[in-house]
Backbone as ProteinMPNN parsed JSONL, in Angstrom:
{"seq_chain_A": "XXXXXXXXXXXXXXXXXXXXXXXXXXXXXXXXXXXXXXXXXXXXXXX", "coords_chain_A": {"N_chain_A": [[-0.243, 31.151, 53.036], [-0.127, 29.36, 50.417], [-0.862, 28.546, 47.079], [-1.807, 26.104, 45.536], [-3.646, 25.229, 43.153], [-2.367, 26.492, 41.231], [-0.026, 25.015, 40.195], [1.661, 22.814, 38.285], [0.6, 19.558, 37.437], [2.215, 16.337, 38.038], [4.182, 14.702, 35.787], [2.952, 12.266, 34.403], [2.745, 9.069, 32.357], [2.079, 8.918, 29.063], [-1.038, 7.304, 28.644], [-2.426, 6.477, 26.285], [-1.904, 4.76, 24.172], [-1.782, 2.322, 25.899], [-4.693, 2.221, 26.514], [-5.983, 1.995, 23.573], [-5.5, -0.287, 22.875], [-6.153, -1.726, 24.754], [-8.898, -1.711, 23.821], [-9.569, -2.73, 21.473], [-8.261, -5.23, 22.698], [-10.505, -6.179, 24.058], [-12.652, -5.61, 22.374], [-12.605, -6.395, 19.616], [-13.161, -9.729, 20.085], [-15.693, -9.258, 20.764], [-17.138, -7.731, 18.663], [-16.778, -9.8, 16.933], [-18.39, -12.216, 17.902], [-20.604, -10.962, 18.533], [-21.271, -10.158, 15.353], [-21.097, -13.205, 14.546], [-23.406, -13.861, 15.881], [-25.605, -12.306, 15.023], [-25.464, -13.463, 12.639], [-26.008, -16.058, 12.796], [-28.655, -16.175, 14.138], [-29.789, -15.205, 12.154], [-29.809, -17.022, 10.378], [-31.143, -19.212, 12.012], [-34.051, -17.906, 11.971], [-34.58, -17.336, 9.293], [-34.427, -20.225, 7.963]], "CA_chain_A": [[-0.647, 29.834, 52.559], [0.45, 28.846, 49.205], [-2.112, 28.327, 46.286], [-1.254, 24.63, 45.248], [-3.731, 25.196, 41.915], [-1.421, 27.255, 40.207], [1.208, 24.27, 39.64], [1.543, 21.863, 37.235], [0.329, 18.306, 37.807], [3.311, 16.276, 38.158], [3.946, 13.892, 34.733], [2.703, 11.196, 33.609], [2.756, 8.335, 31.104], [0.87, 8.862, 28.026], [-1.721, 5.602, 28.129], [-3.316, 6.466, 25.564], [-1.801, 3.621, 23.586], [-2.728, 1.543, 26.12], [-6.074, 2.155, 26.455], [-6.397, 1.929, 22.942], [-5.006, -1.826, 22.657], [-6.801, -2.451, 25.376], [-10.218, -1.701, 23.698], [-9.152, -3.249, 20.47], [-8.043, -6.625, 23.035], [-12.019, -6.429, 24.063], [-13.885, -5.13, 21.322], [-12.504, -7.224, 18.282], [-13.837, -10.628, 20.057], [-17.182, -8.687, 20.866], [-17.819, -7.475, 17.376], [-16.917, -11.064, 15.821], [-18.857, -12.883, 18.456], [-22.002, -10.074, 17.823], [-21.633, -11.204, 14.249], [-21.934, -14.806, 14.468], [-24.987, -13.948, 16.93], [-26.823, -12.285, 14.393], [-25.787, -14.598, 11.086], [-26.397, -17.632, 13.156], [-29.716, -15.839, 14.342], [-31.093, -14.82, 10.473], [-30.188, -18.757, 9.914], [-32.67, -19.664, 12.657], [-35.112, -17.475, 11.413], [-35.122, -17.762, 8.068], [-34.119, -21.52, 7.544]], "C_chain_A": [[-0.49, 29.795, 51.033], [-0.636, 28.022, 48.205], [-1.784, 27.381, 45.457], [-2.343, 24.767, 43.754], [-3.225, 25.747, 40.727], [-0.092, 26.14, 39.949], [0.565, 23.308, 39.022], [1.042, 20.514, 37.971], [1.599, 17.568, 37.604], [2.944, 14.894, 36.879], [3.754, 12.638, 34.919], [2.497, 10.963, 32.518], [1.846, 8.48, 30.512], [0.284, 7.253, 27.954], [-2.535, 5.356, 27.531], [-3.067, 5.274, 24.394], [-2.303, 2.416, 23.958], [-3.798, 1.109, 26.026], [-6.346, 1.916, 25.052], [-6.297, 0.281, 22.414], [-5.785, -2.671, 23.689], [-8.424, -2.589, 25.149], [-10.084, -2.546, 22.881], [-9.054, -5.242, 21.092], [-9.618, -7.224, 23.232], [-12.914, -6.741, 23.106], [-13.739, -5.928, 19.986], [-12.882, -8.632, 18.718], [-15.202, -10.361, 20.196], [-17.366, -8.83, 19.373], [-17.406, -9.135, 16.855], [-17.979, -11.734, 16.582], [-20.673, -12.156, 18.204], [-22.083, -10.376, 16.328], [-21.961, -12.307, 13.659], [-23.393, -14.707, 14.815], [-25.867, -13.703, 15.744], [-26.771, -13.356, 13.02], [-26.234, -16.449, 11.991], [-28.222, -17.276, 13.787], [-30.673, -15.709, 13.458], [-30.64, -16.325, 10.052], [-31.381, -19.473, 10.835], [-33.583, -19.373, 12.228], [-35.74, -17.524, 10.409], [-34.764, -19.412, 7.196], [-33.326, -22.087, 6.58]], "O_chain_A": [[-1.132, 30.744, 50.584], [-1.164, 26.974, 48.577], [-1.371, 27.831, 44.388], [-1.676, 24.23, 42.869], [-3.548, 25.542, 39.557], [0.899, 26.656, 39.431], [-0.616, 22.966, 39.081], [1.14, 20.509, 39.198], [2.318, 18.215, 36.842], [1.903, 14.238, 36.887], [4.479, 11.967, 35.654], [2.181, 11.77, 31.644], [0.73, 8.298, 30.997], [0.846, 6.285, 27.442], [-3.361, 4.461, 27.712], [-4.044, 4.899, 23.745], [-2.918, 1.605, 23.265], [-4.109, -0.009, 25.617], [-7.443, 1.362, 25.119], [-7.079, -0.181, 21.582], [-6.033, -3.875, 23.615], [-9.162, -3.255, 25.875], [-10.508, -3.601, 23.355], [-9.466, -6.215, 20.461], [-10.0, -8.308, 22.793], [-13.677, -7.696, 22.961], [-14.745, -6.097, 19.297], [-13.065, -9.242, 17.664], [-15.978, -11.211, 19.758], [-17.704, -9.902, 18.872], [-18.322, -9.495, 16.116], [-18.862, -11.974, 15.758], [-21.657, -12.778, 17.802], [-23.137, -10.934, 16.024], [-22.712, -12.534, 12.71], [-24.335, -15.267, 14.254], [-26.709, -14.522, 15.378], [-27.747, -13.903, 12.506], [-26.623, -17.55, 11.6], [-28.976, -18.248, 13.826], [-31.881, -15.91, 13.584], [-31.383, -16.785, 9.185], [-32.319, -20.138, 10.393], [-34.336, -20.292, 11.908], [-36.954, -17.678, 10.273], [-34.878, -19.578, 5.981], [-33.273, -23.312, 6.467]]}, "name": "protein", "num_of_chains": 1, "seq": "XXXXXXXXXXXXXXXXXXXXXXXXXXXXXXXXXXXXXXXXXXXXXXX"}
């Protein structure tokens, strides 16, 4: 029987670009939208 963890994993695409464009597509309307929240929040508060 033949010990199948001794071979390589067979290649794949680096998506690490992806993933990184794809946080960047998320996370840059988050953080602006979390910024309004709080400057439109310390305008409620403090008048």
């Amino acid at each position: 029987m033949p010990d199948d963890s001794s071979q390589s994993p067979p290649d794949l695409p680096d998506r690490r670009p992806l993933i990184a464009f794809a946080w960047l597509w998320v996370g840059a309307p988050l953080a602006y939208g979390l910024y309004e929240l709080v400057r439109k929040a310390s305008q409620l508060f403090t008048g």
